[in-house]
Amino acid sequence: MPQNVLVIENSDKNLDVVSKLVRKAGLTPVGAHSLTEASARFALMMPESFLCAIVAHNLPDAPNGEAIDFAIDAFIPAIVTTDALEAKTRDKVLEKDVVDYIPKENAQNYDYLSRLLFRLEKNKSTGVVVVSTHRSSRRKMLSLLYRHNFVVYDCPTASDAMSILAEHAHIRLVITDNALPDMTGTQFISGLRKAFSKEQLAIIGLASDQRPLMSAHFIKSGANDFLHLPYCHEEFLCRVMQNIEYIESVEAIRRAANTDYLTGLPNRRHFFYTVTVQYKKLPEQHALALIDLDHFKRINDTYGHDAGDLVLKAVANLLQVHFNDTLVARFGGEEFCVYLPKIDLNNAQERLNRFRIALEKTPIQLGEESVKVTCSIGLCNTPTQNIETLLSSADKLLYKAKHAGRNQVYLNSETQEV
């Protein structure tokens, strides 16, 4: 379902600026200059199609924030914009169940609004664990997090939180206070750091003003950040967003470093890292295949390098279909590698042959033309704890497959018939 954003602004200029930000976030703005116009436009559309509403506090027919109540009553998460940063207006707005409020005073606030729009969609798959024995404190944090669409886990004990973390890989943040019934917050954080690095899981500790040194204890125990109690609405949300964005930025950098830019497959570097980490001791039965496309240079020479890129992407997609349960990587150029743990040579040969035949029979569309591609495969199952030994043997077998006529799987000691 398309995601719309109801934008209710009091001037053409503001409506235009905010609508541009909405489009930049990949969303569709539904604009209105007044509460009356917004009500009419909203009535014509499916309520479920709205991700949120961006509502000006002061409108011609709603000068005192009545449009905010309209959005909340319609169950649309509301982001409020204000013309001036006034404590009285801020307090009045934050008394309501709004997502946040944005003063329209400088470009950075609009940048924050842009990030917020992006997050409201992404937060739907982002987990946050709140650990506290104080029910009122937990309720306040849970309410704020729910308004931002986070997947929230409410945990009164450290043990509950650890169980949740073991079950859900999408959790990016833990918020904890120190007074837990089964251990202290610093013990809990120290335990988490044995399983999750600061780049994998962000932790925010809650430190009361009565214990000013608590924040330092949290940081020394492994927390990424801390919040002093009592905290204000905006600081809480800004710190949550900042810490989660840090984790996501590290993930993005790691993906870029480990992924082949063209095909999206893991690259050679990530292949070695994964095998080394995942299989600290290689299985007694395993196989490794090196796959090289036949006469790939002819495709580049005949159709151009853009066509060659399309062929590589198509081959990578087919590899992912046939080997979605194991490690596949692009080693560079037209060469790919597949590692098959806990498999005998016959089964490995059968799987590689199925892929080879499927590739041979699959036309790859290059604009108005299509081509068929074949591949040669060197398949090795040498018992070894050294992945380099496997690769060296598979490379020699691949060379033999090429010289034996191509489009075949060449094994340790014999050639598979085409």
GROMACS .gro file of C-alpha atoms in nm, residues 100-410:
model
  311
  100ASP     CA    1   0.755   1.511   1.798
  101TYR     CA    2   0.746   1.883   1.729
  102ILE     CA    3   0.969   2.080   1.489
  103PRO     CA    4   1.028   2.458   1.519
  104LYS     CA    5   1.051   2.609   1.170
  105GLU     CA    6   1.347   2.828   1.264
  106ASN     CA    7   1.641   2.689   1.063
  107ALA     CA    8   1.746   2.440   0.795
  108GLN     CA    9   1.875   2.186   1.051
  109ASN     CA   10   1.527   2.144   1.196
  110TYR     CA   11   1.399   2.059   0.850
  111ASP     CA   12   1.685   1.811   0.814
  112TYR     CA   13   1.570   1.653   1.141
  113LEU     CA   14   1.216   1.632   1.000
  114SER     CA   15   1.352   1.455   0.690
  115ARG     CA   16   1.536   1.199   0.906
  116LEU     CA   17   1.227   1.153   1.121
  117LEU     CA   18   1.010   1.068   0.818
  118PHE     CA   19   1.264   0.810   0.707
  119ARG     CA   20   1.278   0.660   1.055
  120LEU     CA   21   0.901   0.626   1.101
  121GLU     CA   22   0.896   0.369   0.820
  122LYS     CA   23   1.224   0.199   0.909
  123ASN     CA   24   1.138   0.177   1.280
  124LYS     CA   25   0.863  -0.072   1.198
  125SER     CA   26   1.135  -0.336   1.171
  126THR     CA   27   1.368  -0.201   1.442
  127GLY     CA   28   1.354  -0.352   1.790
  128VAL     CA   29   1.411  -0.166   2.119
  129VAL     CA   30   1.424  -0.333   2.462
  130VAL     CA   31   1.327  -0.132   2.771
  131VAL     CA   32   1.447  -0.280   3.101
  132SER     CA   33   1.324  -0.121   3.422
  133THR     CA   34   1.142  -0.224   3.739
  134HIS     CA   35   0.975   0.118   3.762
  135ARG     CA   36   0.638   0.076   3.593
  136SER     CA   37   0.570   0.447   3.545
  137SER     CA   38   0.914   0.503   3.393
  138ARG     CA   39   0.870   0.207   3.158
  139ARG     CA   40   0.524   0.327   3.051
  140LYS     CA   41   0.658   0.672   2.962
  141MET     CA   42   0.943   0.530   2.752
  142LEU     CA   43   0.721   0.269   2.587
  143SER     CA   44   0.467   0.536   2.491
  144LEU     CA   45   0.732   0.752   2.324
  145LEU     CA   46   0.884   0.456   2.141
  146TYR     CA   47   0.547   0.326   2.019
  147ARG     CA   48   0.469   0.669   1.870
  148HIS     CA   49   0.785   0.634   1.661
  149ASN     CA   50   0.673   0.293   1.531
  150PHE     CA   51   0.948   0.094   1.705
  151VAL     CA   52   0.900  -0.275   1.780
  152VAL     CA   53   0.918  -0.244   2.159
  153TYR     CA   54   0.991  -0.515   2.418
  154ASP     CA   55   0.888  -0.441   2.776
  155CYS     CA   56   1.117  -0.624   3.024
  156PRO     CA   57   1.106  -0.585   3.403
  157THR     CA   58   1.425  -0.794   3.454
  158ALA     CA   59   1.765  -0.841   3.290
  159SER     CA   60   1.692  -1.211   3.240
  160ASP     CA   61   1.376  -1.128   3.044
  161ALA     CA   62   1.576  -0.892   2.825
  162MET     CA   63   1.848  -1.150   2.756
  163SER     CA   64   1.587  -1.403   2.648
  164ILE     CA   65   1.427  -1.149   2.412
  165LEU     CA   66   1.766  -1.058   2.264
  166ALA     CA   67   1.842  -1.425   2.199
  167GLU     CA   68   1.516  -1.463   2.005
  168HIS     CA   69   1.511  -1.145   1.794
  169ALA     CA   70   1.790  -1.036   1.558
  170HIS     CA   71   1.626  -0.701   1.472
  171ILE     CA   72   1.690  -0.543   1.813
  172ARG     CA   73   1.928  -0.248   1.786
  173LEU     CA   74   1.892  -0.075   2.124
  174VAL     CA   75   1.858  -0.160   2.494
  175ILE     CA   76   1.754   0.105   2.748
  176THR     CA   77   1.813   0.007   3.111
  177ASP     CA   78   1.822   0.154   3.458
  178ASN     CA   79   2.052   0.026   3.731
  179ALA     CA   80   1.804  -0.100   3.992
  180LEU     CA   81   1.704  -0.438   3.844
  181PRO     CA   82   1.573  -0.725   4.060
  182ASP     CA   83   1.812  -0.994   3.932
  183MET     CA   84   2.135  -0.795   3.882
  184THR     CA   85   2.257  -0.438   3.865
  185GLY     CA   86   2.233  -0.245   3.540
  186THR     CA   87   2.612  -0.230   3.511
  187GLN     CA   88   2.635  -0.610   3.552
  188PHE     CA   89   2.365  -0.649   3.288
  189ILE     CA   90   2.548  -0.419   3.045
  190SER     CA   91   2.880  -0.594   3.106
  191GLY     CA   92   2.712  -0.928   3.032
  192LEU     CA   93   2.558  -0.795   2.712
  193ARG     CA   94   2.897  -0.676   2.591
  194LYS     CA   95   3.026  -1.034   2.601
  195ALA     CA   96   2.770  -1.120   2.333
  196PHE     CA   97   2.726  -0.790   2.143
  197SER     CA   98   2.982  -0.527   2.048
  198LYS     CA   99   2.904  -0.154   2.056
  199GLU     CA  100   2.870  -0.171   1.677
  200GLN     CA  101   2.606  -0.445   1.700
  201LEU     CA  102   2.387  -0.326   1.988
  202ALA     CA  103   2.349   0.021   2.138
  203ILE     CA  104   2.286   0.052   2.514
  204ILE     CA  105   2.156   0.360   2.693
  205GLY     CA  106   2.174   0.368   3.074
  206LEU     CA  107   1.930   0.569   3.285
  207ALA     CA  108   2.112   0.762   3.560
  208SER     CA  109   1.927   0.958   3.828
  209ASP     CA  110   2.045   1.302   3.937
  210GLN     CA  111   2.083   1.162   4.290
  211ARG     CA  112   2.368   0.942   4.162
  212PRO     CA  113   2.575   1.168   3.935
  213LEU     CA  114   2.857   0.913   3.898
  214MET     CA  115   2.619   0.647   3.766
  215SER     CA  116   2.654   0.772   3.409
  216ALA     CA  117   3.032   0.714   3.422
  217HIS     CA  118   2.977   0.362   3.563
  218PHE     CA  119   2.742   0.285   3.274
  219ILE     CA  120   2.992   0.402   3.012
  220LYS     CA  121   3.281   0.211   3.174
  221SER     CA  122   3.065  -0.104   3.184
  222GLY     CA  123   3.002  -0.083   2.808
  223ALA     CA  124   2.705   0.149   2.752
  224ASN     CA  125   2.707   0.367   2.442
  225ASP     CA  126   2.521   0.653   2.608
  226PHE     CA  127   2.322   0.757   2.914
  227LEU     CA  128   2.022   0.970   3.006
  228HIS     CA  129   1.984   1.164   3.329
  229LEU     CA  130   1.649   1.125   3.503
  230PRO     CA  131   1.424   1.309   3.470
  231TYR     CA  132   1.480   1.355   3.096
  232CYS     CA  133   1.285   1.569   2.852
  233HIS     CA  134   1.081   1.430   2.564
  234GLU     CA  135   1.311   1.563   2.288
  235GLU     CA  136   1.638   1.451   2.449
  236PHE     CA  137   1.507   1.097   2.491
  237LEU     CA  138   1.402   1.069   2.127
  238CYS     CA  139   1.716   1.238   1.993
  239ARG     CA  140   1.944   1.003   2.185
  240VAL     CA  141   1.742   0.699   2.076
  241MET     CA  142   1.758   0.807   1.712
  242GLN     CA  143   2.127   0.897   1.731
  243ASN     CA  144   2.230   0.562   1.881
  244ILE     CA  145   2.024   0.355   1.638
  245GLU     CA  146   2.154   0.554   1.341
  246TYR     CA  147   2.508   0.482   1.462
  247ILE     CA  148   2.443   0.107   1.460
  248GLU     CA  149   2.284   0.129   1.114
  249SER     CA  150   2.573   0.337   0.978
  250VAL     CA  151   2.823   0.074   1.092
  251GLU     CA  152   2.607  -0.198   0.934
  252ALA     CA  153   2.595  -0.004   0.606
  253ILE     CA  154   2.974   0.042   0.604
  254ARG     CA  155   3.025  -0.327   0.681
  255ARG     CA  156   2.787  -0.430   0.402
  256ALA     CA  157   2.964  -0.203   0.155
  257ALA     CA  158   3.301  -0.348   0.254
  258ASN     CA  159   3.179  -0.707   0.233
  259THR     CA  160   2.954  -0.694  -0.072
  260ASP     CA  161   3.035  -0.700  -0.440
  261TYR     CA  162   2.903  -0.369  -0.572
  262LEU     CA  163   2.766  -0.514  -0.899
  263THR     CA  164   2.598  -0.843  -0.806
  264GLY     CA  165   2.518  -0.789  -0.438
  265LEU     CA  166   2.690  -1.118  -0.351
  266PRO     CA  167   2.952  -1.137  -0.077
  267ASN     CA  168   3.297  -1.049  -0.206
  268ARG     CA  169   3.620  -1.249  -0.176
  269ARG     CA  170   3.717  -1.077   0.149
  270HIS     CA  171   3.385  -1.157   0.314
  271PHE     CA  172   3.400  -1.517   0.187
  272PHE     CA  173   3.724  -1.581   0.376
  273TYR     CA  174   3.598  -1.400   0.687
  274THR     CA  175   3.272  -1.597   0.695
  275VAL     CA  176   3.435  -1.936   0.647
  276THR     CA  177   3.697  -1.855   0.911
  277VAL     CA  178   3.447  -1.728   1.169
  278GLN     CA  179   3.151  -1.957   1.100
  279TYR     CA  180   3.360  -2.270   1.057
  280LYS     CA  181   3.645  -2.239   1.305
  281LYS     CA  182   3.693  -2.610   1.238
  282LEU     CA  183   3.602  -2.709   0.882
  283PRO     CA  184   3.370  -3.013   0.854
  284GLU     CA  185   3.526  -3.348   0.763
  285GLN     CA  186   3.295  -3.364   0.460
  286HIS     CA  187   3.275  -3.050   0.251
  287ALA     CA  188   3.318  -2.926  -0.103
  288LEU     CA  189   3.421  -2.605  -0.274
  289ALA     CA  190   3.345  -2.506  -0.631
  290LEU     CA  191   3.499  -2.236  -0.847
  291ILE     CA  192   3.269  -2.130  -1.132
  292ASP     CA  193   3.391  -1.938  -1.436
  293LEU     CA  194   3.172  -1.817  -1.724
  294ASP     CA  195   3.274  -1.949  -2.065
  295HIS     CA  196   3.380  -1.702  -2.336
  296PHE     CA  197   3.270  -1.405  -2.127
  297LYS     CA  198   3.507  -1.173  -2.315
  298ARG     CA  199   3.304  -1.236  -2.633
  299ILE     CA  200   2.993  -1.094  -2.463
  300ASN     CA  201   3.178  -0.776  -2.362
  301ASP     CA  202   3.334  -0.743  -2.708
  302THR     CA  203   3.006  -0.809  -2.892
  303TYR     CA  204   2.748  -0.634  -2.676
  304GLY     CA  205   2.953  -0.399  -2.458
  305HIS     CA  206   3.048  -0.397  -2.089
  306ASP     CA  207   2.700  -0.289  -1.976
  307ALA     CA  208   2.566  -0.612  -2.128
  308GLY     CA  209   2.842  -0.803  -1.951
  309ASP     CA  210   2.730  -0.651  -1.622
  310LEU     CA  211   2.373  -0.766  -1.689
  311VAL     CA  212   2.499  -1.120  -1.748
  312LEU     CA  213   2.697  -1.120  -1.422
  313LYS     CA  214   2.391  -0.999  -1.230
  314ALA     CA  215   2.172  -1.268  -1.388
  315VAL     CA  216   2.426  -1.540  -1.303
  316ALA     CA  217   2.451  -1.412  -0.946
  317ASN     CA  218   2.070  -1.424  -0.912
  318LEU     CA  219   2.063  -1.782  -1.041
  319LEU     CA  220   2.339  -1.881  -0.798
  320GLN     CA  221   2.137  -1.738  -0.510
  321VAL     CA  222   1.835  -1.943  -0.618
  322HIS     CA  223   2.032  -2.269  -0.639
  323PHE     CA  224   2.253  -2.213  -0.333
  324ASN     CA  225   2.039  -2.004  -0.099
  325ASP     CA  226   2.134  -2.228   0.195
  326THR     CA  227   2.510  -2.180   0.176
  327LEU     CA  228   2.790  -1.933   0.107
  328VAL     CA  229   2.819  -1.792  -0.247
  329ALA     CA  230   3.064  -1.517  -0.341
  330ARG     CA  231   3.189  -1.331  -0.644
  331PHE     CA  232   3.565  -1.363  -0.659
  332GLY     CA  233   3.616  -1.105  -0.931
  333GLY     CA  234   3.565  -1.078  -1.305
  334GLU     CA  235   3.344  -1.364  -1.419
  335GLU     CA  236   3.450  -1.601  -1.140
  336PHE     CA  237   3.226  -1.715  -0.853
  337CYS     CA  238   3.280  -1.946  -0.556
  338VAL     CA  239   3.044  -2.177  -0.366
  339TYR     CA  240   3.132  -2.344  -0.035
  340LEU     CA  241   2.924  -2.650   0.057
  341PRO     CA  242   2.980  -2.777   0.415
  342LYS     CA  243   2.877  -3.122   0.537
  343ILE     CA  244   2.815  -3.269   0.192
  344ASP     CA  245   2.963  -3.563   0.002
  345LEU     CA  246   3.114  -3.527  -0.343
  346ASN     CA  247   2.826  -3.693  -0.529
  347ASN     CA  248   2.563  -3.462  -0.382
  348ALA     CA  249   2.783  -3.158  -0.439
  349GLN     CA  250   2.837  -3.266  -0.799
  350GLU     CA  251   2.463  -3.310  -0.848
  351ARG     CA  252   2.384  -2.962  -0.714
  352LEU     CA  253   2.652  -2.794  -0.926
  353ASN     CA  254   2.533  -2.978  -1.235
  354ARG     CA  255   2.176  -2.866  -1.178
  355PHE     CA  256   2.297  -2.508  -1.165
  356ARG     CA  257   2.516  -2.552  -1.474
  357ILE     CA  258   2.228  -2.696  -1.679
  358ALA     CA  259   1.986  -2.428  -1.557
  359LEU     CA  260   2.232  -2.157  -1.660
  360GLU     CA  261   2.281  -2.313  -2.002
  361LYS     CA  262   1.905  -2.322  -2.062
  362THR     CA  263   1.825  -1.974  -1.928
  363PRO     CA  264   1.829  -1.693  -2.186
  364ILE     CA  265   1.960  -1.363  -2.045
  365GLN     CA  266   1.789  -1.057  -2.185
  366LEU     CA  267   2.017  -0.780  -2.312
  367GLY     CA  268   1.778  -0.510  -2.430
  368GLU     CA  269   1.602  -0.644  -2.737
  369GLU     CA  270   1.842  -0.937  -2.770
  370SER     CA  271   1.909  -1.235  -2.547
  371VAL     CA  272   2.212  -1.458  -2.497
  372LYS     CA  273   2.276  -1.797  -2.344
  373VAL     CA  274   2.577  -1.848  -2.123
  374THR     CA  275   2.760  -2.159  -2.006
  375CYS     CA  276   3.011  -2.210  -1.727
  376SER     CA  277   3.299  -2.435  -1.630
  377ILE     CA  278   3.326  -2.559  -1.273
  378GLY     CA  279   3.612  -2.699  -1.067
  379LEU     CA  280   3.479  -2.899  -0.772
  380CYS     CA  281   3.707  -3.009  -0.489
  381ASN     CA  282   3.635  -3.200  -0.167
  382THR     CA  283   3.988  -3.240  -0.027
  383PRO     CA  284   3.976  -3.307   0.352
  384THR     CA  285   4.160  -3.006   0.494
  385GLN     CA  286   4.137  -2.735   0.758
  386ASN     CA  287   4.292  -2.484   0.517
  387ILE     CA  288   4.043  -2.306   0.290
  388GLU     CA  289   4.333  -2.190   0.071
  389THR     CA  290   4.415  -2.554  -0.004
  390LEU     CA  291   4.058  -2.614  -0.120
  391LEU     CA  292   4.065  -2.305  -0.340
  392SER     CA  293   4.399  -2.398  -0.495
  393SER     CA  294   4.273  -2.747  -0.580
  394ALA     CA  295   3.942  -2.616  -0.719
  395ASP     CA  296   4.130  -2.363  -0.932
  396LYS     CA  297   4.341  -2.639  -1.090
  397LEU     CA  298   4.026  -2.843  -1.159
  398LEU     CA  299   3.859  -2.538  -1.315
  399TYR     CA  300   4.160  -2.499  -1.546
  400LYS     CA  301   4.119  -2.864  -1.651
  401ALA     CA  302   3.746  -2.817  -1.713
  402LYS     CA  303   3.825  -2.528  -1.948
  403HIS     CA  304   4.079  -2.730  -2.143
  404ALA     CA  305   3.853  -3.035  -2.156
  405GLY     CA  306   3.592  -2.845  -2.356
  406ARG     CA  307   3.414  -2.613  -2.107
  407ASN     CA  308   3.050  -2.630  -1.984
  408GLN     CA  309   3.119  -2.911  -1.737
  409VAL     CA  310   3.194  -2.991  -1.374
  410TYR     CA  311   3.547  -3.124  -1.326
   0.00000   0.00000   0.00000
